[in-house]
Coordinates of C-alpha atoms and ligand atoms in Angstrom, one line a residue:
M1 CA -42.5 -18.3 3.3
M2 CA -40.8 -21.4 2.0
E3 CA -40.7 -19.9 -1.5
H4 CA -39.1 -16.8 0.0
T5 CA -36.4 -18.8 1.7
E6 CA -35.7 -20.9 -1.3
A7 CA -35.4 -17.8 -3.6
L8 CA -33.1 -16.1 -1.0
S9 CA -30.9 -19.2 -0.6
R10 CA -30.5 -19.9 -4.3
Y11 CA -30.0 -16.2 -5.2
I12 CA -27.2 -15.7 -2.7
G13 CA -25.9 -19.2 -3.2
N14 CA -25.4 -18.6 -6.9
F15 CA -23.9 -15.3 -6.3
V16 CA -21.3 -16.7 -3.9
D17 CA -20.6 -19.6 -6.2
E18 CA -19.9 -17.3 -9.1
L19 CA -17.5 -15.2 -7.0
V20 CA -15.5 -18.4 -6.4
A21 CA -15.7 -19.4 -10.1
S22 CA -14.3 -15.9 -10.9
G23 CA -11.3 -16.5 -8.5
L24 CA -12.4 -15.5 -5.0
T25 CA -10.5 -17.2 -2.2
H26 CA -10.9 -14.9 0.9
A27 CA -13.8 -13.1 2.6
V28 CA -13.8 -11.0 5.7
I29 CA -17.2 -11.0 7.5
S30 CA -18.5 -8.7 10.2
P31 CA -21.4 -9.8 12.4
G32 CA -25.0 -8.4 11.9
S33 CA -28.4 -9.6 11.1
R34 CA -29.3 -8.1 7.7
S35 CA -26.2 -9.7 6.1
T36 CA -27.2 -13.2 7.5
P37 CA -27.6 -15.1 4.2
I38 CA -24.5 -13.6 2.6
A39 CA -22.3 -14.3 5.7
M40 CA -23.6 -17.8 6.2
L41 CA -23.2 -18.8 2.5
L42 CA -19.7 -17.3 2.3
E43 CA -18.8 -19.3 5.4
A44 CA -20.4 -22.5 4.1
H45 CA -18.6 -22.4 0.7
K46 CA -15.8 -24.9 0.9
E47 CA -13.5 -22.8 -1.4
I48 CA -13.6 -19.6 0.6
D49 CA -11.3 -18.9 3.5
T50 CA -13.3 -16.6 5.8
T51 CA -12.2 -14.4 8.7
V52 CA -14.7 -12.8 11.1
I53 CA -13.8 -9.4 12.5
V54 CA -16.2 -7.4 14.6
D55 CA -14.9 -3.9 13.9
E56 CA -15.8 -3.1 10.3
R57 CA -13.0 -0.6 9.9
S58 CA -10.5 -3.2 11.0
A59 CA -12.2 -5.8 8.9
S60 CA -11.9 -3.8 5.7
F61 CA -8.3 -2.9 6.2
F62 CA -7.6 -6.6 7.0
A63 CA -9.2 -7.5 3.7
L64 CA -7.1 -4.8 2.0
G65 CA -4.0 -6.5 3.5
I66 CA -5.0 -10.0 2.2
A67 CA -5.7 -8.4 -1.3
K68 CA -2.3 -6.7 -1.3
E69 CA -0.5 -9.9 -0.5
T70 CA -2.5 -12.3 -2.7
K71 CA -3.0 -9.7 -5.5
K72 CA -6.6 -10.9 -5.8
P73 CA -10.0 -9.4 -4.9
V74 CA -11.2 -10.0 -1.3
V75 CA -14.8 -9.8 -0.3
I76 CA -16.0 -7.8 2.8
V77 CA -19.5 -8.1 4.0
C78 CA -21.4 -6.2 6.8
T79 CA -24.9 -5.4 7.9
S80 CA -26.9 -2.2 7.2
G81 CA -26.4 1.2 8.9
T82 CA -23.2 2.7 10.2
A83 CA -21.4 -0.7 10.0
A84 CA -21.0 0.0 6.3
A85 CA -19.7 3.6 6.9
N86 CA -16.8 2.1 8.8
Y87 CA -15.5 0.7 5.6
Y88 CA -15.0 4.1 4.1
P89 CA -11.3 4.7 4.9
A90 CA -10.2 1.3 3.5
I91 CA -12.3 1.8 0.4
I92 CA -10.5 5.1 -0.2
E93 CA -7.1 3.5 0.4
A94 CA -8.1 0.6 -2.0
F95 CA -9.0 3.2 -4.7
Y96 CA -5.8 5.2 -4.4
S97 CA -3.5 2.3 -4.0
R98 CA -5.3 0.3 -6.7
V99 CA -6.2 -2.8 -4.6
P100 CA -9.1 -5.0 -5.6
L101 CA -11.8 -5.1 -2.9
I102 CA -15.4 -6.3 -3.2
V103 CA -17.6 -4.5 -0.7
L104 CA -21.0 -6.2 0.0
T105 CA -23.4 -4.2 2.2
A106 CA -26.7 -5.6 3.2
D107 CA -29.6 -3.2 3.2
R108 CA -33.3 -2.9 4.1
P109 CA -35.6 -3.6 1.3
H110 CA -37.1 -0.5 -0.5
E111 CA -40.3 -0.3 1.6
L112 CA -38.2 0.2 4.7
R113 CA -36.0 3.0 3.2
D114 CA -36.5 6.7 3.8
V115 CA -39.2 6.0 6.5
D116 CA -37.0 6.1 9.6
A117 CA -36.9 2.3 9.9
P118 CA -34.3 1.1 12.4
Q119 CA -30.7 0.7 11.3
A120 CA -31.6 2.0 7.8
I121 CA -29.4 4.7 6.4
Q122 CA -28.9 5.9 2.8
Q123 CA -26.6 3.3 1.3
L124 CA -26.9 3.9 -2.4
N125 CA -23.6 5.3 -3.7
M126 CA -22.7 5.9 -0.1
F127 CA -18.9 5.7 -0.9
G128 CA -19.2 8.4 -3.5
E129 CA -16.9 8.1 -6.5
Y130 CA -14.5 5.7 -4.9
P131 CA -16.0 2.4 -6.0
L132 CA -15.1 1.7 -9.6
W133 CA -18.5 0.3 -10.0
F134 CA -21.6 0.6 -7.7
H135 CA -24.7 -1.6 -8.3
E136 CA -27.9 -1.8 -6.3
M137 CA -28.8 -5.5 -6.5
A138 CA -32.3 -6.7 -7.3
L139 CA -34.3 -8.3 -4.5
P140 CA -33.7 -12.1 -4.4
E141 CA -35.6 -14.3 -6.9
D142 CA -34.7 -17.8 -8.2
T143 CA -36.0 -17.7 -11.7
P144 CA -33.4 -18.9 -14.2
S145 CA -33.0 -15.4 -15.6
M146 CA -32.5 -13.9 -12.1
L147 CA -30.0 -16.5 -11.2
N148 CA -28.2 -15.6 -14.4
Y149 CA -28.5 -12.0 -13.4
V150 CA -26.9 -12.5 -9.9
R151 CA -24.1 -14.6 -11.4
S152 CA -23.4 -12.0 -14.0
K153 CA -23.1 -9.3 -11.3
A154 CA -20.7 -11.4 -9.2
A155 CA -18.5 -12.1 -12.3
R156 CA -18.5 -8.5 -13.3
A157 CA -17.6 -7.3 -9.8
M158 CA -14.6 -9.7 -9.7
H159 CA -13.6 -8.8 -13.2
I160 CA -13.6 -5.0 -12.8
A161 CA -11.8 -5.3 -9.4
M162 CA -9.1 -7.4 -10.9
I163 CA -8.6 -5.7 -14.3
E164 CA -9.0 -2.1 -13.1
H165 CA -7.6 -2.6 -9.7
G166 CA -9.8 -1.0 -7.1
P167 CA -13.0 -1.3 -4.9
I168 CA -16.5 -2.4 -6.1
H169 CA -19.6 -1.8 -4.1
L170 CA -22.7 -4.0 -4.3
N171 CA -25.7 -3.1 -2.1
F172 CA -28.1 -6.0 -1.3
P173 CA -31.7 -5.2 -0.3
L174 CA -32.9 -8.2 1.7
R175 CA -36.3 -9.1 3.2
E176 CA -36.9 -11.2 6.3
P177 CA -36.7 -14.0 7.1
L178 CA -33.0 -14.0 6.4
L179 CA -31.9 -17.5 7.2
P180 CA -30.9 -19.6 4.2
D181 CA -31.9 -23.2 3.8
F182 CA -28.8 -25.4 3.5
N183 CA -30.8 -28.5 2.8
L184 CA -31.8 -27.4 -0.7
E185 CA -30.6 -29.6 -3.5
N186 CA -28.2 -27.9 -5.8
L187 CA -28.0 -24.8 -3.5
W188 CA -25.0 -23.3 -5.3
G189 CA -26.7 -23.6 -8.7
K190 CA -25.3 -24.5 -12.0
R191 CA -21.8 -23.3 -12.6
Q192 CA -20.4 -23.0 -16.1
D193 CA -17.0 -24.6 -16.7
E194 CA -15.5 -21.2 -16.2
S195 CA -16.6 -17.8 -14.9
F196 CA -19.8 -16.2 -16.2
Y197 CA -17.6 -13.7 -18.1
P198 CA -14.5 -15.5 -19.1
T199 CA -12.2 -12.7 -20.0
I200 CA -9.1 -12.5 -22.2
A201 CA -7.6 -9.3 -21.2
G202 CA -5.0 -7.9 -23.6
E203 CA -1.9 -6.1 -22.4
M204 CA -1.6 -2.3 -22.8
M205 CA 1.5 -1.5 -24.8
L206 CA 3.0 1.0 -27.2
S207 CA 3.3 0.4 -30.9
E208 CA 6.7 -0.2 -32.3
S209 CA 6.8 3.1 -34.0
H210 CA 5.9 4.9 -30.8
L211 CA 8.7 3.1 -29.0
H212 CA 11.1 3.9 -31.8
Q213 CA 10.3 7.6 -31.8
L214 CA 10.7 7.7 -28.0
S215 CA 14.0 6.0 -27.9
K216 CA 15.3 8.1 -30.7
R217 CA 14.2 11.2 -28.8
L218 CA 15.8 10.1 -25.6
S219 CA 19.1 9.1 -27.3
R220 CA 19.8 12.8 -27.9
F221 CA 20.1 13.4 -24.2
E222 CA 22.9 12.4 -21.8
K223 CA 21.3 13.2 -18.4
G224 CA 18.4 10.8 -18.0
L225 CA 16.8 9.8 -14.8
L226 CA 14.5 6.9 -14.0
V227 CA 12.4 7.3 -10.9
T228 CA 10.2 4.6 -9.3
G229 CA 7.5 5.1 -6.8
P230 CA 5.4 2.4 -5.1
L231 CA 5.1 -0.7 -7.3
A232 CA 3.6 -4.0 -6.2
N233 CA 5.3 -6.2 -8.7
E234 CA 8.9 -7.3 -8.4
T235 CA 9.2 -8.2 -12.1
E236 CA 8.5 -4.6 -12.9
A237 CA 11.2 -3.5 -10.5
Q238 CA 13.7 -5.8 -12.2
A239 CA 12.7 -4.5 -15.6
I240 CA 13.2 -0.9 -14.6
V241 CA 16.7 -1.7 -13.3
D242 CA 17.5 -3.5 -16.6
L243 CA 16.5 -0.4 -18.5
A244 CA 18.6 1.8 -16.4
V245 CA 21.6 -0.4 -16.9
H246 CA 20.9 -0.4 -20.7
L247 CA 20.7 3.4 -20.8
Q248 CA 23.4 3.8 -18.1
V249 CA 21.3 6.3 -16.2
P250 CA 20.5 6.4 -12.4
V251 CA 17.3 5.1 -10.9
L252 CA 16.0 7.0 -7.9
A253 CA 14.2 4.3 -6.0
D254 CA 11.5 4.7 -3.4
P255 CA 11.6 1.8 -0.9
L256 CA 8.0 0.7 -1.9
S257 CA 9.2 0.3 -5.5
Q258 CA 10.9 -2.9 -4.5
V259 CA 13.9 -1.8 -6.7
R260 CA 16.1 -1.5 -3.6
T261 CA 15.2 -4.9 -2.3
I262 CA 15.2 -7.3 -5.3
G263 CA 19.0 -7.9 -5.0
A264 CA 19.5 -6.1 -8.4
N265 CA 22.5 -4.4 -9.9
E266 CA 23.5 -1.6 -7.6
D267 CA 25.6 0.4 -10.0
V268 CA 22.6 2.3 -11.1
I269 CA 20.4 2.4 -8.0
I270 CA 20.4 5.6 -6.0
E271 CA 19.1 5.0 -2.5
S272 CA 19.9 8.2 -0.7
Y273 CA 18.4 10.7 -3.1
D274 CA 16.2 12.2 -0.5
A275 CA 19.4 13.1 1.5
I276 CA 21.3 14.2 -1.6
L277 CA 18.5 16.5 -2.7
R278 CA 18.1 18.3 0.6
S279 CA 20.4 21.2 -0.5
T280 CA 18.8 23.8 -2.8
E281 CA 22.1 24.3 -4.7
R282 CA 22.5 20.6 -5.3
R283 CA 19.0 20.4 -6.6
E284 CA 19.9 23.2 -9.0
Q285 CA 23.2 21.6 -10.1
L286 CA 21.8 18.2 -10.8
R287 CA 20.0 19.3 -13.9
P288 CA 18.4 16.3 -15.7
D289 CA 17.5 16.3 -19.4
Y290 CA 14.6 13.9 -19.0
I291 CA 12.8 12.0 -16.1
I292 CA 10.9 8.8 -16.6
R293 CA 8.7 7.9 -13.6
F294 CA 7.2 4.5 -13.0
G295 CA 4.4 4.0 -10.5
A296 CA 3.0 6.5 -8.0
M297 CA 5.0 9.5 -6.7
P298 CA 7.8 8.6 -4.4
V299 CA 7.5 9.4 -0.7
S300 CA 10.4 11.9 -0.8
K301 CA 9.4 15.5 -0.5
M302 CA 12.8 16.6 -1.6
Y303 CA 12.3 14.7 -4.9
R304 CA 9.1 16.8 -5.4
F305 CA 11.1 20.0 -4.8
Y306 CA 13.7 18.8 -7.2
L307 CA 11.1 18.1 -9.9
E308 CA 9.7 21.6 -9.5
S309 CA 13.1 23.2 -9.9
H310 CA 13.5 21.6 -13.4
V311 CA 10.5 22.4 -15.4
K312 CA 12.4 22.2 -18.6
A313 CA 13.3 18.5 -18.2
E314 CA 11.2 16.3 -20.4
R315 CA 9.1 14.2 -18.1
Y316 CA 7.3 11.0 -18.7
V317 CA 5.0 8.9 -16.5
I318 CA 4.5 5.3 -17.3
S319 CA 1.5 3.5 -16.0
E320 CA -0.9 0.9 -17.2
Q321 CA -4.0 2.8 -16.0
Q322 CA -5.3 5.7 -17.9
Q323 CA -5.1 8.1 -15.0
Y324 CA -3.3 11.4 -14.5
R325 CA -0.8 10.6 -11.8
E326 CA 1.2 13.7 -11.7
P327 CA 0.7 16.2 -8.9
S328 CA 3.2 18.8 -10.1
A329 CA 1.1 20.6 -12.8
I330 CA 4.2 20.7 -15.0
E331 CA 3.9 19.6 -18.6
T332 CA 4.1 15.8 -18.5
R333 CA 3.8 13.1 -21.2
F334 CA 1.8 10.1 -20.0
I335 CA 2.6 6.7 -21.5
H336 CA -0.1 4.1 -20.8
S337 CA 1.7 0.8 -21.0
N338 CA 2.4 -2.4 -19.1
I339 CA 5.8 -1.6 -17.5
N340 CA 7.5 -4.9 -18.5
L341 CA 6.4 -4.5 -22.1
F342 CA 7.5 -0.9 -22.2
V343 CA 10.9 -1.8 -21.0
E344 CA 11.1 -4.8 -23.4
G345 CA 10.3 -2.5 -26.3
M346 CA 12.8 0.2 -25.2
L347 CA 15.6 -2.4 -24.9
E348 CA 14.9 -3.6 -28.4
Q349 CA 14.8 -0.1 -29.9
S350 CA 18.0 1.2 -28.5
D351 CA 21.6 0.1 -28.3
P352 CA 23.1 -0.4 -24.9
Q353 CA 25.3 2.3 -23.6
P354 CA 28.8 0.8 -23.1
H355 CA 30.0 3.1 -20.3
P356 CA 28.5 5.0 -17.4
S357 CA 28.2 8.7 -18.2
N358 CA 29.7 11.3 -15.9
W359 CA 26.2 12.0 -14.9
L360 CA 25.7 8.5 -13.6
T361 CA 29.1 8.3 -12.0
N362 CA 28.5 11.6 -10.2
W363 CA 25.2 10.5 -8.8
K364 CA 26.7 7.2 -7.7
R365 CA 29.6 8.8 -5.9
M366 CA 27.3 11.1 -4.0
D367 CA 25.1 8.1 -3.1
E368 CA 28.0 6.2 -1.8
E369 CA 29.1 9.0 0.4
A370 CA 25.6 9.7 1.7
C371 CA 25.0 6.1 2.4
R372 CA 28.2 5.8 4.3
I373 CA 27.2 8.7 6.6
L374 CA 23.6 7.5 7.0
S375 CA 24.7 4.0 8.1
K376 CA 27.2 5.3 10.6
H377 CA 26.1 4.3 14.1
D378 CA 26.8 7.4 16.2
S379 CA 24.6 7.4 19.3
D380 CA 24.8 5.6 22.6
G381 CA 21.3 4.3 22.4
L382 CA 18.9 3.4 19.6
T383 CA 17.6 6.2 17.5
E384 CA 14.6 5.8 15.1
G385 CA 17.0 5.8 12.1
E386 CA 19.3 3.2 13.6
T387 CA 16.3 1.0 14.4
V388 CA 15.5 0.9 10.7
A389 CA 19.1 0.3 9.7
Q390 CA 19.3 -2.6 12.2
L391 CA 16.0 -4.0 11.1
T392 CA 17.3 -4.0 7.6
N393 CA 20.1 -6.3 8.8
L394 CA 17.8 -8.5 10.8
L395 CA 15.0 -9.1 8.2
S396 CA 15.4 -12.6 6.7
E397 CA 15.4 -13.3 3.0
N398 CA 12.0 -12.8 1.4
E399 CA 10.5 -11.3 4.6
L400 CA 7.6 -9.0 4.3
L401 CA 8.0 -5.6 6.0
F402 CA 4.9 -3.5 6.4
V403 CA 5.7 0.1 7.0
G404 CA 3.5 2.6 8.7
N405 CA 3.1 6.2 7.5
S406 CA 4.6 9.3 9.0
M407 CA 8.3 8.9 10.0
A408 CA 8.3 5.1 9.6
I409 CA 8.1 5.2 5.8
R410 CA 10.4 8.2 5.6
D411 CA 13.0 6.5 7.8
V412 CA 12.8 3.4 5.7
D413 CA 13.3 5.6 2.7
T414 CA 16.4 7.1 4.3
F415 CA 18.0 4.3 6.3
M416 CA 17.1 1.1 4.5
I417 CA 20.2 1.1 2.4
N418 CA 22.8 -1.3 1.1
V419 CA 20.2 -4.1 1.2
Q420 CA 21.9 -7.3 0.2
K421 CA 18.9 -9.6 0.1
K422 CA 15.4 -9.9 -1.3
L423 CA 12.7 -8.3 0.8
R424 CA 9.2 -7.2 0.2
I425 CA 8.2 -3.8 1.4
M426 CA 4.5 -2.7 1.7
G427 CA 2.7 0.3 3.1
N428 CA -0.6 2.1 2.7
R429 CA 0.5 4.9 0.5
G430 CA -2.7 5.5 -1.4
A431 CA -4.1 8.1 1.0
N432 CA -1.2 8.0 3.6
G433 CA -3.6 7.5 6.5
I434 CA -2.4 6.6 10.0
D435 CA -5.6 4.6 10.3
G436 CA -5.9 0.8 9.6
V437 CA -2.2 0.1 9.4
V438 CA -2.1 -2.6 12.1
S439 CA -5.1 -4.3 10.4
T440 CA -3.7 -4.1 6.9
A441 CA -0.4 -5.6 8.1
A442 CA -2.3 -8.4 9.9
G443 CA -4.2 -9.1 6.7
T444 CA -0.9 -9.6 4.8
A445 CA 0.0 -12.3 7.4
K446 CA -3.2 -14.2 6.8
T447 CA -1.7 -16.4 4.2
G448 CA 0.6 -17.8 6.9
K449 CA 3.8 -15.9 6.5
H450 CA 5.6 -14.0 9.3
V451 CA 5.3 -10.3 8.8
T452 CA 7.2 -7.4 10.5
L453 CA 5.4 -4.1 11.0
L454 CA 7.3 -0.9 11.7
I455 CA 4.9 1.7 13.1
G456 CA 4.7 4.9 15.2
D457 CA 2.8 5.2 18.5
L458 CA -0.1 7.3 17.2
S459 CA -0.7 5.0 14.2
F460 CA -0.5 2.0 16.4
Y461 CA -2.9 3.4 18.9
H462 CA -5.3 4.4 16.1
D463 CA -5.8 0.8 15.1
M464 CA -5.3 -1.2 18.3
N465 CA -8.5 -3.0 17.5
G466 CA -6.6 -4.6 14.6
L467 CA -4.6 -6.6 17.2
H468 CA -7.5 -8.8 18.0
A469 CA -7.5 -10.5 14.5
I470 CA -3.8 -11.4 15.1
K471 CA -4.7 -13.2 18.3
K472 CA -7.9 -14.8 17.0
E473 CA -6.4 -16.0 13.7
Q474 CA -3.1 -16.9 15.4
L475 CA -1.1 -14.9 12.9
S476 CA 2.6 -14.4 13.2
L477 CA 3.7 -10.8 13.5
T478 CA 6.6 -8.8 15.0
I479 CA 5.5 -5.2 15.6
V480 CA 8.4 -2.7 16.0
L481 CA 6.7 0.1 17.8
I482 CA 8.6 3.4 17.7
N483 CA 7.2 5.3 20.6
N484 CA 8.3 8.9 20.5
E485 CA 5.2 10.0 22.6
G486 CA 3.2 11.5 19.8
G487 CA 3.5 12.7 16.2
G488 CA 7.3 12.8 15.6
I489 CA 6.8 14.1 12.0
F490 CA 5.5 17.4 13.2
S491 CA 8.8 18.3 14.8
F492 CA 10.1 18.7 11.2
L493 CA 7.4 21.2 10.3
P494 CA 7.3 25.0 10.9
Q495 CA 4.6 24.7 13.6
K496 CA 7.3 23.3 15.8
E497 CA 8.3 26.9 16.5
N498 CA 4.9 27.8 18.0
E499 CA 5.3 26.7 21.6
N500 CA 1.8 27.7 22.7
Y501 CA 0.1 25.3 20.3
F502 CA 2.7 22.7 19.4
E503 CA 2.3 20.0 22.1
S504 CA -1.4 20.2 22.4
L505 CA -2.3 20.3 18.7
F506 CA 0.5 18.5 17.0
G507 CA 2.8 16.6 19.4
T508 CA -0.3 15.0 21.1
P509 CA 1.5 12.6 23.5
L510 CA -0.8 9.7 24.5
G511 CA 0.7 9.0 27.9
I512 CA -0.3 5.3 27.8
D513 CA 1.7 2.2 28.6
F514 CA 1.7 -0.2 25.7
K515 CA 2.7 -3.1 27.9
H516 CA -1.0 -3.3 28.9
T517 CA -2.0 -3.4 25.2
A518 CA 0.3 -6.3 24.7
D519 CA -1.2 -8.1 27.8
L520 CA -4.8 -7.4 26.5
Y521 CA -4.1 -9.2 23.3
G522 CA -1.8 -11.9 24.6
A523 CA 1.3 -10.6 22.9
Y524 CA 4.8 -11.1 23.9
Y525 CA 6.2 -7.6 24.9
A526 CA 9.7 -6.2 25.1
H527 CA 11.1 -2.7 25.6
V528 CA 14.5 -2.2 24.2
N529 CA 17.2 0.5 24.6
T530 CA 20.1 -0.6 22.5
V531 CA 20.9 -2.2 19.2
G532 CA 22.0 -5.4 21.1
E533 CA 18.7 -5.7 23.0
F534 CA 16.7 -5.0 19.8
T535 CA 18.6 -7.7 17.9
K536 CA 18.0 -10.2 20.7
E537 CA 14.3 -9.5 21.0
Y538 CA 13.7 -9.4 17.2
E539 CA 15.5 -12.8 16.8
Q540 CA 13.5 -14.2 19.7
S541 CA 10.3 -13.0 18.1
L542 CA 11.0 -15.1 15.0
L543 CA 11.3 -18.2 17.1
Q544 CA 8.0 -17.9 18.9
Q545 CA 4.6 -18.0 17.1
G546 CA 2.1 -15.3 17.5
L547 CA 2.4 -11.6 18.2
T548 CA 5.5 -9.8 19.6
I549 CA 5.5 -6.1 20.3
I550 CA 9.0 -4.6 20.5
E551 CA 8.8 -1.0 21.8
V552 CA 11.6 1.4 21.1
R553 CA 11.2 4.6 23.1
T554 CA 12.6 7.8 21.6
N555 CA 12.4 11.5 22.0
R556 CA 10.8 13.7 19.3
E557 CA 13.1 16.6 19.7
E558 CA 16.3 14.5 19.8
N559 CA 15.1 12.6 16.8
M560 CA 14.7 15.7 14.8
L561 CA 18.1 17.0 15.8
W562 CA 19.7 13.7 15.0
H563 CA 18.3 13.6 11.5
Q564 CA 19.4 17.2 10.9
K565 CA 22.9 16.4 12.0
K566 CA 23.1 13.6 9.5
W567 CA 21.8 15.7 6.7
Q568 CA 24.2 18.5 7.6
E569 CA 27.1 16.1 7.6
I570 CA 26.1 14.8 4.2
D571 CA 25.7 18.3 2.8
E572 CA 29.2 19.2 4.0
V573 CA 30.8 16.1 2.5
L574 CA 29.0 16.4 -0.8
S575 CA 29.8 20.1 -1.1
Q576 CA 33.5 19.3 -0.8
M577 CA 33.2 16.7 -3.7
E578 CA 31.9 19.3 -6.1
Ligands
TPP1 C1 -6.3 9.0 9.7 C2 -5.2 10.1 9.7 N1 -5.4 11.0 10.7 C3 -4.4 12.0 10.8 C4 -3.4 12.1 9.9 C5 -2.3 13.2 10.1 N2 -1.1 12.7 10.6 C6 0.0 12.4 9.8 S1 1.3 11.9 10.6 C7 0.5 12.0 12.1 C8 1.3 11.6 13.3 C9 1.7 10.2 13.3 O1 2.3 9.8 14.5 P1 3.0 8.4 14.7 O2 2.2 7.4 14.1 O3 3.3 8.3 16.2 O4 4.3 8.5 13.8 P2 5.6 9.6 13.9 O5 5.1 10.9 13.3 O6 5.9 9.7 15.4 O7 6.6 8.9 13.1 C10 -0.8 12.4 11.9 C11 -1.7 12.6 13.1 C12 -3.3 11.0 8.9 N3 -2.3 11.0 8.1 N4 -4.2 10.1 8.9

């Protein structure tokens, strides 16, 4: 028995130590028996900051949030059985939004599998094709070769997660007894000076001749467009703006691209393209010669319609990963390169354009008009769009805004305009789920910064369990809760007309009082009706530590009509300009 305990302790001890040697700083642990040695040794390692969260779904999204903020892999660990299945949504989000996550699931040893043993489910490859790498670990042994083995797997998991950006799944069969022995000498094993697989990762970039050919080809055209979807890195955002200035072409910038909030040159940035492109005629008229997209697809549906109406424009997608990120099924040239190096090369290969083209000036004039109308305060109370506009004013320099899906991200796209300061905007746009949003935002606050979360009532309700970590970890968050009693986005869709089904299947009002939610989790709560009240409560929330929930109550129907009125006004004004 002592031999078993020693082998178990050293095997897991070496594994954990190698994770740290490879750069691990954070782990999120959920309680359970089978995972005992992994949980205890992660907790015991001095260089790992651990968080314990009971609900595995919340735990995995919380870890996703830490990984998004720190840009480093985070470990999650849970016991065998359905516990692991609760990780599934966050693993999917990590895969699609390219966030490094190391998933460790404890399992029954092989003799207890497939024989109806308690809490034993099929865990091999249980997350399908989402993990970039799955490995069934060997049973613990402490021979030198097996300690090398376990270190090599830890280093490889960290390495793949970091370089290829995504989730890794390691399944650990563990026999009882499961308690590690902390009194063993040299429990953590012998660490090399650096990681087991020290890696020099080269950068992906185009050759000079490729860059030359491309810039020559593009120089034939006048009407170029740069488009940026979600990007995590502010230096990339700045590089894209530099390229647009050099070429004197507009940049259509999604809010998650960071381009709108790095305090960059505004003469090329088009913030209101979703509103501009709402008219079919205007989409037709604004005929681009080429479109270069960086990052994922922007949130704007109108942009997608625009793309589809210009199949003849040459289109390029720049991404470091060798993946086919183009949903339109229109001929597209993929360029696999680091964005900064691509821009550097393009700047070297082409001469700067001295003057803005008519194409750019025209886009910019439309953008100015649209932004003027979008930022006009024209209601007595506080609409959803005005909440975003006012929040944009209130956010302090370098503040992190986490944005929920559905109307929250769309309203940020539309109404977060004329931003005069640096902000960081994040969201879960990999799979666009309304699940796990509170937990992910909470995870981003784990490093100690204040975070603001903008979220709809259904998404908030979906992940109320996530509030517990905020209380327990004493994190500092202001949640701006837009309560339109259900799914506001569906009022913009055709099913809105079907009165017999709409409320029950799509509107889905909850009819609950979120004041009680705030009480349950010890949050400060305020319900606001006006811009003034919102401002006061938001500012107050920054002064107090902990969690504040500011609820803005709106009406779905009025919200839809208010948006339509804005878009109509923009259309009328832009039509007169043509
Ligand atoms: C996990 C998950 N379930 C369902 C959906 C489909 N869905 C998209 S938006 C939405 C309604 C969201 O309502 P709310 O969060 O209140 O935001 P609002 O639409 O009012 O802005 C639903 C159910 C989804 N995206 N993800």
